[in-house]
Coordinates of C-alpha atoms in Angstrom, one line a residue:
Chain H
M1 CA -24.7 -4.9 22.0
K2 CA -26.9 -7.5 20.4
C3 CA -26.1 -10.4 18.1
T4 CA -27.0 -9.3 14.6
V5 CA -28.3 -12.9 13.8
C6 CA -30.4 -13.8 16.9
K7 CA -30.6 -10.5 18.9
G8 CA -29.2 -12.3 22.0
P9 CA -26.4 -10.7 23.9
A10 CA -23.3 -10.3 21.6
V11 CA -19.8 -11.1 22.7
I12 CA -17.9 -9.6 19.8
D13 CA -18.3 -6.9 17.2
V14 CA -16.8 -7.3 13.7
R15 CA -16.5 -3.7 12.4
R16 CA -15.8 -4.6 8.7
H17 CA -19.0 -6.6 8.6
N18 CA -20.8 -3.9 10.6
A19 CA -22.2 -6.7 12.8
N20 CA -22.1 -8.1 16.3
F21 CA -22.3 -11.8 17.2
C22 CA -23.1 -14.1 20.2
A23 CA -20.6 -16.9 20.7
E24 CA -22.7 -19.4 18.7
H25 CA -23.2 -17.2 15.7
F26 CA -19.6 -15.9 15.8
L27 CA -18.3 -19.5 15.7
R28 CA -20.7 -20.1 12.8
L29 CA -19.4 -17.0 11.0
C30 CA -15.8 -18.2 11.3
R31 CA -16.7 -21.7 9.9
D32 CA -18.8 -20.1 7.1
Q33 CA -16.0 -17.7 6.2
V34 CA -13.6 -20.6 6.0
A35 CA -16.1 -22.7 4.0
K36 CA -16.6 -19.8 1.6
A37 CA -12.8 -19.3 1.1
I38 CA -12.4 -23.1 0.5
K39 CA -15.3 -23.1 -2.0
D40 CA -14.4 -19.8 -3.8
F41 CA -10.8 -20.7 -4.4
T42 CA -11.3 -24.5 -4.7
M43 CA -8.9 -25.2 -1.9
L44 CA -9.9 -28.7 -0.8
Q45 CA -12.0 -31.5 -2.0
P46 CA -13.8 -34.0 0.3
G47 CA -11.7 -37.0 1.0
E48 CA -8.4 -35.3 0.4
R49 CA -5.7 -35.6 3.0
A50 CA -4.6 -32.2 4.4
L51 CA -1.4 -31.5 6.5
V52 CA -1.9 -28.4 8.6
A53 CA 1.3 -26.4 9.5
V54 CA 0.8 -26.0 13.3
S55 CA 2.8 -23.5 15.3
G56 CA 0.8 -23.6 18.5
G57 CA -0.5 -20.1 17.8
K58 CA -4.2 -19.0 17.4
D59 CA -4.3 -19.1 13.6
S60 CA -2.9 -22.6 13.0
L61 CA -4.9 -24.2 15.8
A62 CA -8.1 -22.4 14.7
V63 CA -7.7 -23.5 11.0
W64 CA -7.0 -27.1 12.1
D65 CA -10.1 -27.1 14.4
I66 CA -12.4 -25.5 11.7
L67 CA -11.3 -27.9 9.0
L68 CA -12.1 -30.9 11.3
E69 CA -15.5 -29.2 12.2
L70 CA -16.2 -28.9 8.5
G71 CA -15.5 -32.6 8.0
Y72 CA -12.1 -32.5 6.4
Q73 CA -9.4 -35.0 7.1
A74 CA -6.5 -33.1 8.5
D75 CA -3.3 -34.0 10.4
G76 CA -0.9 -31.5 11.9
L77 CA 2.8 -30.8 11.3
Y78 CA 4.8 -29.2 14.1
L79 CA 8.3 -27.9 13.3
G80 CA 10.7 -27.4 16.2
L81 CA 12.7 -24.4 15.2
G82 CA 15.0 -24.2 18.3
I83 CA 13.9 -20.6 19.2
G84 CA 14.5 -21.2 23.0
D85 CA 11.6 -21.0 25.3
Y86 CA 9.3 -19.8 22.5
S87 CA 9.7 -23.1 20.6
D88 CA 9.3 -25.2 23.8
T89 CA 6.1 -23.4 24.7
S90 CA 4.6 -23.4 21.2
G91 CA 5.3 -27.1 20.9
T92 CA 3.5 -27.8 24.2
F93 CA 0.4 -26.0 23.0
A94 CA 0.5 -27.9 19.6
R95 CA 0.9 -31.3 21.3
A96 CA -1.8 -30.6 23.9
F97 CA -4.3 -29.7 21.2
A98 CA -3.5 -32.9 19.2
T99 CA -3.5 -35.1 22.3
E100 CA -6.8 -33.9 23.7
R101 CA -8.5 -34.5 20.4
D102 CA -6.6 -37.7 19.5
L103 CA -5.2 -36.2 16.3
T104 CA -2.1 -37.1 14.4
L105 CA 0.7 -34.5 14.9
V106 CA 3.8 -35.1 12.8
E107 CA 6.9 -33.5 14.3
V108 CA 10.1 -32.4 12.6
D109 CA 12.9 -30.9 14.8
L110 CA 15.3 -28.6 12.9
P111 CA 18.2 -28.9 15.4
T112 CA 17.9 -32.6 15.7
D113 CA 17.3 -33.4 12.1
H114 CA 19.3 -30.8 10.3
G115 CA 21.9 -29.7 12.9
F116 CA 21.0 -26.0 13.4
D117 CA 18.4 -23.8 15.1
I118 CA 17.0 -20.6 13.6
P119 CA 18.9 -18.1 15.8
T120 CA 22.4 -19.6 15.3
G121 CA 21.6 -20.8 11.7
A122 CA 20.5 -17.3 10.6
R123 CA 23.6 -15.7 12.1
A124 CA 25.9 -18.3 10.5
A125 CA 24.3 -17.9 7.1
R126 CA 24.1 -14.1 7.5
R127 CA 20.3 -14.1 6.9
A128 CA 17.6 -12.2 8.7
P129 CA 16.1 -14.7 11.2
C130 CA 12.6 -14.4 9.7
S131 CA 14.1 -15.1 6.2
A132 CA 16.0 -18.2 7.3
C133 CA 12.9 -19.3 9.3
G134 CA 10.5 -18.8 6.4
L135 CA 12.5 -20.7 3.9
S136 CA 13.1 -23.5 6.3
K137 CA 9.4 -23.8 7.1
R138 CA 8.4 -23.8 3.4
H139 CA 11.0 -26.5 2.6
L140 CA 10.1 -28.7 5.6
F141 CA 6.3 -28.4 5.0
D142 CA 6.7 -29.4 1.4
D143 CA 9.1 -32.2 2.3
A144 CA 6.8 -33.6 5.1
A145 CA 3.7 -33.4 2.8
R146 CA 5.5 -35.3 0.0
R147 CA 6.8 -38.0 2.4
G148 CA 3.4 -38.4 4.1
G149 CA 1.5 -38.5 0.8
Y150 CA -0.7 -35.5 1.7
D151 CA -2.7 -33.8 -1.1
V152 CA -2.3 -30.3 0.4
V153 CA -0.4 -28.2 2.9
V154 CA -2.7 -25.9 4.9
T155 CA -1.3 -22.8 6.6
G156 CA -3.0 -20.4 9.1
H157 CA -2.3 -17.2 7.2
N158 CA -5.1 -14.8 8.0
L159 CA -6.4 -11.7 6.3
D160 CA -4.1 -9.4 8.4
D161 CA -1.1 -11.6 7.4
E162 CA -2.0 -11.6 3.7
A163 CA -2.8 -7.9 3.6
A164 CA 0.5 -7.1 5.3
V165 CA 2.5 -9.3 2.9
L166 CA 0.6 -7.7 0.0
F167 CA 1.4 -4.2 1.3
G168 CA 5.1 -5.2 1.5
N169 CA 5.1 -6.6 -2.1
V170 CA 3.2 -3.5 -3.4
L171 CA 5.6 -1.1 -1.6
H172 CA 8.4 -2.6 -3.5
W173 CA 6.4 -3.6 -6.6
Q174 CA 7.9 -7.1 -6.5
A175 CA 6.1 -8.4 -9.6
D176 CA 7.0 -12.0 -9.2
Y177 CA 5.9 -12.1 -5.6
L178 CA 2.7 -10.3 -6.5
G179 CA 2.0 -12.9 -9.2
R180 CA 2.4 -15.7 -6.7
Q181 CA 0.4 -14.2 -3.8
L182 CA -2.7 -16.3 -4.0
P183 CA -4.8 -18.1 -1.4
V184 CA -4.1 -21.3 -3.4
L185 CA -0.9 -22.4 -5.0
P186 CA -1.6 -25.4 -7.1
A187 CA 0.5 -28.5 -6.8
R188 CA 3.3 -28.3 -9.4
D189 CA 6.8 -29.7 -10.2
G190 CA 7.0 -31.7 -6.9
F191 CA 5.5 -29.0 -4.7
P192 CA 2.3 -29.9 -2.9
R193 CA -0.7 -27.7 -3.2
K194 CA -0.8 -25.0 -0.6
V195 CA -3.9 -23.3 0.7
K196 CA -4.8 -20.5 3.2
P197 CA -8.4 -21.1 4.4
L198 CA -8.3 -18.2 6.9
V199 CA -7.9 -15.4 4.3
R200 CA -11.4 -14.2 5.1
L201 CA -10.8 -13.9 8.9
G202 CA -8.7 -11.3 10.7
E203 CA -6.4 -12.1 13.6
R204 CA -8.7 -10.6 16.1
E205 CA -11.3 -13.1 14.9
T206 CA -9.1 -16.2 15.0
A207 CA -8.0 -15.2 18.6
A208 CA -11.7 -14.9 19.6
Y209 CA -12.5 -18.2 17.9
C210 CA -9.9 -20.0 20.0
V211 CA -11.0 -18.3 23.2
L212 CA -14.7 -19.2 22.5
R213 CA -13.8 -22.8 21.5
G214 CA -11.6 -23.2 24.6
I215 CA -8.4 -23.7 22.5
D216 CA -5.2 -22.9 24.5
Y217 CA -2.6 -21.3 22.3
I218 CA 0.7 -19.5 22.6
V219 CA -0.2 -15.8 22.9
E220 CA 3.2 -14.2 22.7
E221 CA 4.7 -13.5 19.2
C222 CA 7.9 -15.1 18.1
P223 CA 10.7 -13.1 19.8
M224 CA 12.8 -13.1 16.6
A225 CA 10.0 -11.2 14.8
A226 CA 10.0 -8.1 17.1
G227 CA 10.6 -5.0 15.0
N228 CA 10.5 -6.7 11.6
K229 CA 9.1 -5.0 8.6
H230 CA 6.1 -7.3 8.4
L231 CA 4.9 -6.1 11.8
G232 CA 5.4 -2.5 10.7
Y233 CA 3.3 -3.1 7.6
K234 CA 0.6 -4.6 9.9
A235 CA 0.7 -1.5 12.1
A236 CA 0.4 0.9 9.2
L237 CA -2.6 -1.1 7.7
N238 CA -4.2 -1.2 11.2
A239 CA -4.1 2.6 11.4
V240 CA -6.0 2.8 8.1
E241 CA -8.4 0.0 9.0
A242 CA -9.3 1.8 12.3
T243 CA -10.6 4.8 10.3
S244 CA -12.1 2.8 7.5
P245 CA -13.1 -0.7 8.5
G246 CA -13.0 -3.1 5.6
T247 CA -10.0 -1.5 4.0
K248 CA -7.8 -4.6 4.5
H249 CA -10.5 -6.9 3.1
D250 CA -10.9 -4.7 0.0
F251 CA -7.2 -4.3 -0.4
Y252 CA -6.6 -8.1 -0.5
F253 CA -9.7 -9.3 -2.3
G254 CA -9.6 -6.3 -4.7
F255 CA -6.0 -7.4 -5.5
L256 CA -7.2 -10.9 -6.2
D257 CA -10.1 -9.7 -8.4
R258 CA -8.7 -6.9 -10.3
A259 CA -4.9 -6.9 -10.1
S260 CA -3.2 -10.2 -9.5
H261 CA -3.7 -11.5 -13.0
R262 CA -1.6 -8.6 -14.2
F263 CA 1.4 -10.0 -12.5
A264 CA 0.8 -13.7 -13.1
A265 CA 3.3 -13.9 -16.0
D266 CA 6.1 -12.7 -13.8
A267 CA 5.6 -15.5 -11.3
G268 CA 5.2 -18.0 -14.2
A269 CA 8.6 -16.9 -15.6
E270 CA 10.5 -18.0 -12.5
R271 CA 8.5 -21.2 -12.2
E272 CA 9.5 -22.5 -15.6
E273 CA 13.1 -22.5 -14.6
L274 CA 12.7 -25.1 -11.8
R275 CA 14.8 -28.2 -11.6
P276 CA 15.6 -30.7 -8.8
C277 CA 18.1 -29.6 -6.1
A278 CA 21.4 -31.5 -6.5
T279 CA 21.4 -32.3 -2.7
C280 CA 17.8 -33.1 -1.7
G281 CA 15.9 -33.3 -5.0
A282 CA 13.4 -30.5 -4.0
P283 CA 12.4 -28.2 -6.9
T284 CA 14.6 -25.1 -7.1
T285 CA 15.7 -22.4 -9.5
G286 CA 19.5 -22.9 -8.6
E287 CA 21.9 -25.9 -8.5
V288 CA 21.2 -26.4 -4.8
C289 CA 18.0 -25.3 -3.1
A290 CA 17.9 -22.4 -0.6
F291 CA 17.3 -24.7 2.3
C292 CA 20.3 -27.0 1.5
R293 CA 22.5 -23.9 1.0
L294 CA 21.3 -22.7 4.5
V295 CA 22.1 -26.1 6.0
E296 CA 25.6 -26.1 4.5
R297 CA 26.4 -22.7 6.0
A298 CA 24.4 -23.0 9.2
A299 CA 24.9 -26.6 10.3
V300 CA 28.7 -26.4 10.3
P301 CA 29.4 -23.8 13.0
V302 CA 27.0 -25.6 15.4
A303 CA 28.9 -28.8 14.8
L304 CA 32.2 -27.0 15.3
G305 CA 30.9 -25.4 18.4
R306 CA 29.9 -28.8 19.8
R307 CA 33.3 -30.3 19.0
R308 CA 35.2 -27.7 21.1
Chain P
M1 CA 26.5 17.2 10.9
K2 CA 28.5 18.0 7.7
C3 CA 27.4 18.6 4.2
T4 CA 28.0 15.5 2.1
V5 CA 29.0 17.6 -0.8
C6 CA 31.4 20.3 0.6
K7 CA 32.0 19.1 4.2
G8 CA 30.8 22.5 5.5
P9 CA 28.2 22.7 8.3
A10 CA 25.0 21.0 7.2
V11 CA 21.5 22.5 7.8
I12 CA 19.4 19.4 6.8
D13 CA 19.6 15.7 6.6
V14 CA 17.8 13.8 3.9
R15 CA 17.5 10.2 5.2
R16 CA 16.4 8.5 2.0
H17 CA 19.5 9.9 0.2
N18 CA 21.6 9.0 3.3
A19 CA 23.1 12.5 3.1
N20 CA 23.3 15.9 4.7
F21 CA 23.4 19.3 3.0
C22 CA 24.5 22.9 3.7
A23 CA 22.0 25.5 2.4
E24 CA 23.7 26.0 -0.9
H25 CA 24.0 22.4 -1.7
F26 CA 20.5 21.6 -0.5
L27 CA 19.0 24.3 -2.8
R28 CA 21.1 22.8 -5.6
L29 CA 19.8 19.3 -4.7
C30 CA 16.2 20.6 -5.0
R31 CA 16.8 22.2 -8.4
D32 CA 18.7 19.1 -9.6
Q33 CA 15.9 16.8 -8.5
V34 CA 13.3 19.0 -10.3
A35 CA 15.5 19.2 -13.4
K36 CA 15.9 15.4 -13.4
A37 CA 12.1 14.8 -13.1
I38 CA 11.5 17.3 -16.0
K39 CA 14.1 15.5 -18.1
D40 CA 13.2 11.9 -17.2
F41 CA 9.5 12.4 -17.9
T42 CA 9.8 15.0 -20.7
M43 CA 7.7 17.5 -18.7
L44 CA 8.7 20.8 -20.3
Q45 CA 10.6 22.0 -23.3
P46 CA 12.6 25.3 -23.4
G47 CA 10.4 28.1 -24.6
E48 CA 7.1 26.6 -23.6
R49 CA 4.7 28.7 -21.5
A50 CA 3.8 27.1 -18.2
L51 CA 0.9 28.0 -15.8
V52 CA 1.7 27.0 -12.2
A53 CA -1.3 26.3 -10.0
V54 CA -0.4 28.3 -6.9
S55 CA -2.1 27.8 -3.6
G56 CA 0.2 30.0 -1.5
G57 CA 1.6 26.8 0.2
K58 CA 5.2 25.6 0.2
D59 CA 4.9 23.2 -2.7
S60 CA 3.4 25.5 -5.3
L61 CA 5.6 28.4 -4.4
A62 CA 8.7 26.2 -4.4
V63 CA 7.9 24.7 -7.8
W64 CA 7.2 28.1 -9.3
D65 CA 10.5 29.5 -7.9
I66 CA 12.5 26.5 -9.1
L67 CA 11.1 26.6 -12.6
L68 CA 12.1 30.2 -12.9
E69 CA 15.5 29.4 -11.5
L70 CA 15.9 26.7 -14.1
G71 CA 15.0 29.3 -16.8
Y72 CA 11.5 28.3 -17.6
Q73 CA 8.8 30.8 -18.5
A74 CA 6.1 30.4 -15.8
D75 CA 3.0 32.4 -14.8
G76 CA 0.9 31.6 -11.7
L77 CA -2.8 30.8 -11.3
Y78 CA -4.5 31.4 -8.0
L79 CA -8.0 30.1 -7.4
G80 CA -10.0 31.7 -4.7
L81 CA -12.1 28.8 -3.3
G82 CA -14.0 30.8 -0.6
I83 CA -12.7 28.7 2.3
G84 CA -12.9 31.5 4.9
D85 CA -9.8 32.9 6.5
Y86 CA -7.7 30.1 4.9
S87 CA -8.4 31.3 1.4
D88 CA -7.8 35.0 2.4
T89 CA -4.4 34.1 3.9
S90 CA -3.3 31.8 1.1
G91 CA -4.2 34.4 -1.5
T92 CA -2.1 37.0 0.4
F93 CA 1.0 34.7 0.3
A94 CA 0.5 33.9 -3.4
R95 CA 0.1 37.6 -4.4
A96 CA 3.0 38.7 -2.2
F97 CA 5.3 36.1 -3.9
A98 CA 4.2 37.3 -7.4
T99 CA 4.4 41.0 -6.6
E100 CA 7.9 40.9 -5.0
R101 CA 9.2 39.1 -8.1
D102 CA 7.2 41.0 -10.6
L103 CA 5.5 37.8 -11.9
T104 CA 2.1 37.4 -13.6
L105 CA -0.5 35.8 -11.3
V106 CA -3.8 35.0 -13.0
E107 CA -6.7 35.0 -10.5
V108 CA -10.0 33.1 -10.6
D109 CA -12.5 33.5 -7.8
L110 CA -15.0 30.7 -7.4
P111 CA -17.6 32.6 -5.5
T112 CA -17.4 35.7 -7.7
D113 CA -17.2 33.8 -11.0
H114 CA -19.3 30.8 -10.4
G115 CA -21.6 31.7 -7.5
F116 CA -20.5 29.3 -4.8
D117 CA -17.7 28.6 -2.4
I118 CA -16.3 25.1 -1.5
P119 CA -17.9 24.7 1.9
T120 CA -21.5 25.6 0.9
G121 CA -21.1 24.2 -2.6
A122 CA -20.0 20.8 -1.3
R123 CA -22.9 20.7 1.2
A124 CA -25.4 21.7 -1.5
A125 CA -24.1 19.1 -3.9
R126 CA -23.7 16.5 -1.2
R127 CA -20.1 15.9 -2.0
A128 CA -17.1 15.7 0.4
P129 CA -15.4 19.1 0.4
C130 CA -12.1 17.7 -0.9
S131 CA -13.9 16.0 -3.8
A132 CA -15.8 19.2 -4.8
C133 CA -12.6 21.2 -4.4
G134 CA -10.5 18.8 -6.4
L135 CA -12.8 18.7 -9.3
S136 CA -13.3 22.4 -9.3
K137 CA -9.6 23.0 -9.3
R138 CA -8.9 20.6 -12.1
H139 CA -11.6 22.2 -14.2
L140 CA -10.5 25.8 -13.5
F141 CA -6.9 25.0 -14.1
D142 CA -7.7 23.4 -17.5
D143 CA -10.0 26.3 -18.4
A144 CA -7.5 29.0 -17.5
A145 CA -4.7 27.2 -19.4
R146 CA -6.8 27.0 -22.5
R147 CA -7.9 30.6 -22.3
G148 CA -4.4 31.8 -21.7
G149 CA -2.8 29.7 -24.4
Y150 CA -0.5 28.0 -22.0
D151 CA 1.3 24.8 -23.1
V152 CA 1.2 23.1 -19.8
V153 CA -0.3 23.2 -16.3
V154 CA 2.2 22.7 -13.5
T155 CA 1.1 21.5 -10.0
G156 CA 3.1 21.3 -6.8
H157 CA 2.3 17.6 -6.0
N158 CA 5.4 16.2 -4.2
L159 CA 6.6 12.7 -3.5
D160 CA 4.5 12.5 -0.3
D161 CA 1.4 13.5 -2.1
E162 CA 1.9 11.1 -5.0
A163 CA 2.8 8.2 -2.7
A164 CA -0.3 8.8 -0.6
V165 CA -2.6 9.0 -3.7
L166 CA -0.9 5.8 -5.0
F167 CA -1.5 4.1 -1.6
G168 CA -5.2 5.0 -1.7
N169 CA -5.5 3.8 -5.3
V170 CA -3.7 0.6 -4.5
L171 CA -5.8 -0.1 -1.3
H172 CA -8.9 0.0 -3.5
W173 CA -7.2 -1.3 -6.7
Q174 CA -8.8 1.4 -8.8
A175 CA -7.4 0.3 -12.1
D176 CA -8.4 3.4 -14.1
Y177 CA -6.9 5.8 -11.5
L178 CA -3.7 3.6 -11.4
G179 CA -3.4 3.8 -15.1
R180 CA -3.6 7.5 -15.0
Q181 CA -1.3 8.2 -12.0
L182 CA 1.7 9.6 -13.9
P183 CA 3.9 12.6 -13.4
V184 CA 3.0 13.8 -16.9
L185 CA -0.5 13.6 -18.4
P186 CA -0.1 14.5 -22.1
A187 CA -2.3 17.1 -23.7
R188 CA -5.3 15.4 -25.2
D189 CA -8.9 16.0 -26.3
G190 CA -8.9 19.7 -25.2
F191 CA -7.0 19.1 -21.9
P192 CA -3.7 20.8 -21.5
R193 CA -0.6 18.8 -20.6
K194 CA -0.2 18.5 -16.8
V195 CA 3.1 17.9 -15.1
K196 CA 4.3 17.4 -11.5
P197 CA 8.0 18.5 -11.3
L198 CA 8.2 18.0 -7.5
V199 CA 7.7 14.2 -7.6
R200 CA 11.3 13.6 -6.6
L201 CA 11.1 15.9 -3.5
G202 CA 9.3 15.2 -0.2
E203 CA 7.2 17.8 1.6
R204 CA 9.9 18.2 4.3
E205 CA 12.3 19.2 1.5
T206 CA 9.9 21.7 -0.2
A207 CA 9.3 23.3 3.2
A208 CA 13.0 23.6 3.8
Y209 CA 13.5 24.9 0.3
C210 CA 11.1 27.8 1.0
V211 CA 12.6 28.6 4.3
L212 CA 16.2 28.7 2.9
R213 CA 15.0 30.8 -0.1
G214 CA 13.1 33.2 2.2
I215 CA 9.8 32.3 0.6
D216 CA 6.8 33.1 2.9
Y217 CA 4.1 30.5 2.5
I218 CA 0.9 29.5 4.3
V219 CA 1.9 26.9 6.9
E220 CA -1.5 25.7 8.0
E221 CA -3.2 22.9 6.1
C222 CA -6.6 23.5 4.6
P223 CA -9.2 23.2 7.4
M224 CA -11.6 21.3 5.2
A225 CA -8.9 18.5 4.8
A226 CA -8.6 17.7 8.5
G227 CA -9.3 14.0 9.0
N228 CA -9.6 13.1 5.4
K229 CA -8.4 9.7 4.1
H230 CA -5.5 11.2 2.2
L231 CA -3.9 12.5 5.4
G232 CA -4.5 9.0 7.0
Y233 CA -2.6 7.4 4.0
K234 CA 0.2 9.9 4.5
A235 CA 0.5 9.1 8.2
A236 CA 0.6 5.3 7.5
L237 CA 3.3 5.7 4.9
N238 CA 5.2 8.1 7.2
A239 CA 5.3 5.3 9.8
V240 CA 6.8 2.9 7.3
E241 CA 9.2 5.6 6.0
A242 CA 10.5 6.3 9.5
T243 CA 11.7 2.7 9.8
S244 CA 12.8 2.3 6.2
P245 CA 13.9 5.6 4.6
G246 CA 13.4 5.5 0.9
T247 CA 10.3 3.4 1.0
K248 CA 8.0 6.1 -0.4
H249 CA 10.4 6.8 -3.2
D250 CA 10.7 3.1 -4.1
F251 CA 6.9 2.7 -3.9
Y252 CA 6.2 5.5 -6.3
F253 CA 9.0 5.1 -8.7
G254 CA 8.8 1.3 -8.6
F255 CA 5.2 1.7 -9.6
L256 CA 6.1 3.9 -12.5
D257 CA 8.9 1.5 -13.6
R258 CA 7.3 -1.9 -13.1
A259 CA 3.5 -1.6 -12.6
S260 CA 1.8 1.4 -14.1
H261 CA 1.9 0.1 -17.7
R262 CA -0.1 -2.9 -16.4
F263 CA -3.0 -0.5 -15.7
A264 CA -2.6 1.8 -18.7
A265 CA -5.4 0.2 -20.8
D266 CA -7.9 0.8 -18.0
A267 CA -7.3 4.6 -18.1
G268 CA -7.3 4.6 -21.9
A269 CA -10.7 2.9 -21.9
E270 CA -12.3 5.9 -20.2
R271 CA -10.4 8.5 -22.2
E272 CA -11.8 7.2 -25.4
E273 CA -15.3 8.0 -24.4
L274 CA -14.7 11.8 -23.9
R275 CA -16.9 14.4 -25.6
P276 CA -17.6 18.1 -25.1
C277 CA -19.7 19.2 -22.1
A278 CA -23.1 20.5 -23.3
T279 CA -22.8 23.5 -21.0
C280 CA -19.1 24.6 -21.1
G281 CA -17.5 22.6 -23.9
A282 CA -14.8 21.0 -21.6
P283 CA -14.1 17.3 -22.4
T284 CA -16.2 15.0 -20.3
T285 CA -17.4 11.4 -20.2
G286 CA -21.1 12.5 -19.5
E287 CA -23.6 14.9 -21.1
V288 CA -22.5 17.7 -18.8
C289 CA -19.1 17.8 -17.1
A290 CA -18.7 17.2 -13.3
F291 CA -17.9 20.9 -12.7
C292 CA -21.0 22.2 -14.5
R293 CA -23.1 19.6 -12.6
L294 CA -21.6 20.9 -9.4
V295 CA -22.3 24.5 -10.4
E296 CA -25.9 23.6 -11.2
R297 CA -26.4 22.1 -7.7
A298 CA -24.2 24.3 -5.7
A299 CA -24.8 27.8 -7.1
V300 CA -28.5 27.8 -6.7
P301 CA -28.8 27.6 -2.9
V302 CA -26.3 30.4 -2.5
A303 CA -28.3 32.6 -4.9
L304 CA -31.5 31.7 -3.1
G305 CA -29.9 32.5 0.2
R306 CA -28.9 35.9 -1.1
R307 CA -32.4 36.6 -2.4
R308 CA -34.0 36.0 1.0

């Protein structure tokens, strides 16, 4: 197997590009794909301050590394979610990456700062763990970016993630979610801009990027996610991709090119109803934002438990 | 397992309805679902003459049987496609069904009437067999319906078929196909109306319907279809359905309710360009229709082969 670029020995094949790469040209491919995504979707401007949501996994560490390589100014944000050993280990990888490179890693700890962890909080609030976790992360990313004066929140969502989310949204034809599923969400109504620079890379590529760059990351998946629908959607798309490489790319980018505008008004309709949360001031469609409602329901049982 | 309706012993569970049925109530369910589809989408009016496209498989024989049970006037149309033993066997089942019930079965034979069979024709025209077959069937159904003065062509596409086609169209965001993927295509520009009364039944249900009604059908799939993308899409959706029963139903009917209108203009755009085929007079977007182009390319090598 030879590198398609230099004809030297290849270390990886990328079937949807019908190409093989040596380490040097694979790392260049990854950087080029991120640079292309940033340019095509106007994600970042030189001189802007980016806050990367870092989990300690391959995607978030890869995107942080690539942004720095491309010359962007990027700090990290690590959220401690209190998911037992998983959180302890993921935090260790995130901190090690930052320390070795002398980078700024902002830390927020859900149990310490808000009185609940994801497993007990989700149970108390009768929410699926991934749902409680997702809304907490979105809220805390937004909040940390506002407090720190960052221009943009960067997440490590890759092509596999976005294609699977799109599949779920399409299976249920959730018009408002479809209207909002873009690689860039512009800053608006107190929300910082949010960007996904890895949308042109699959998870196999971000893993290979980390290995080749010597970046240690947490390999195991979050134990709370086992058996969730998102992983089922990924598996279904992987089965199609195995037969027809490039299907996921076409699905996601075809949606952006030829379909997402058809759902834009549905996302806009909800956006127009935003007002400040009565508790924390974050933009919300209700009286109190979903995170503060979660805190109300989730933080109490933990406090009661501690009192006993 | 008890019948949800009468509490007698059940013979089948239908997970997406979260219900079990005895033979009598399952057959009633099938008829009711077809009646509901016909009513909801205004597929058929009493007194209209329907032509059912009959392959000898479970779906087409089930829909023919159910239409007759519901009191509609329905003849059958069998197309001999020249796919070796498969065609011979499927024809036998179609004829037996019609003969036993004293029904009218119109027959068209592609090799006899048009000089080619699907396997050699597809090769000669350099088309995938399923593509050559699909366009031939559509053309010959339309043609037979026009000649016979039928009001409507009925096909046995079930929920699994439609969900898989929708999945393929969505994976590639084919806006014109999405705009046209409806359970009823109205008569227009020389095309007869086309309806799919089985869209509320899955293929497991049409198979069970035939078994319980004592209808013999060809069980094997068409050998030309093995490994095609459509079957891959079905398998991917089946994996999701197994975890979340009802997903296929929501996917297809959610599309009809909340998304298909967003693509209607794209289908309309192509429709407006239709004119009569220079060779056969069928409506087409080109000079000569796709079927006549296939005949031109496919029929010649067979004839040459015979001359040698």
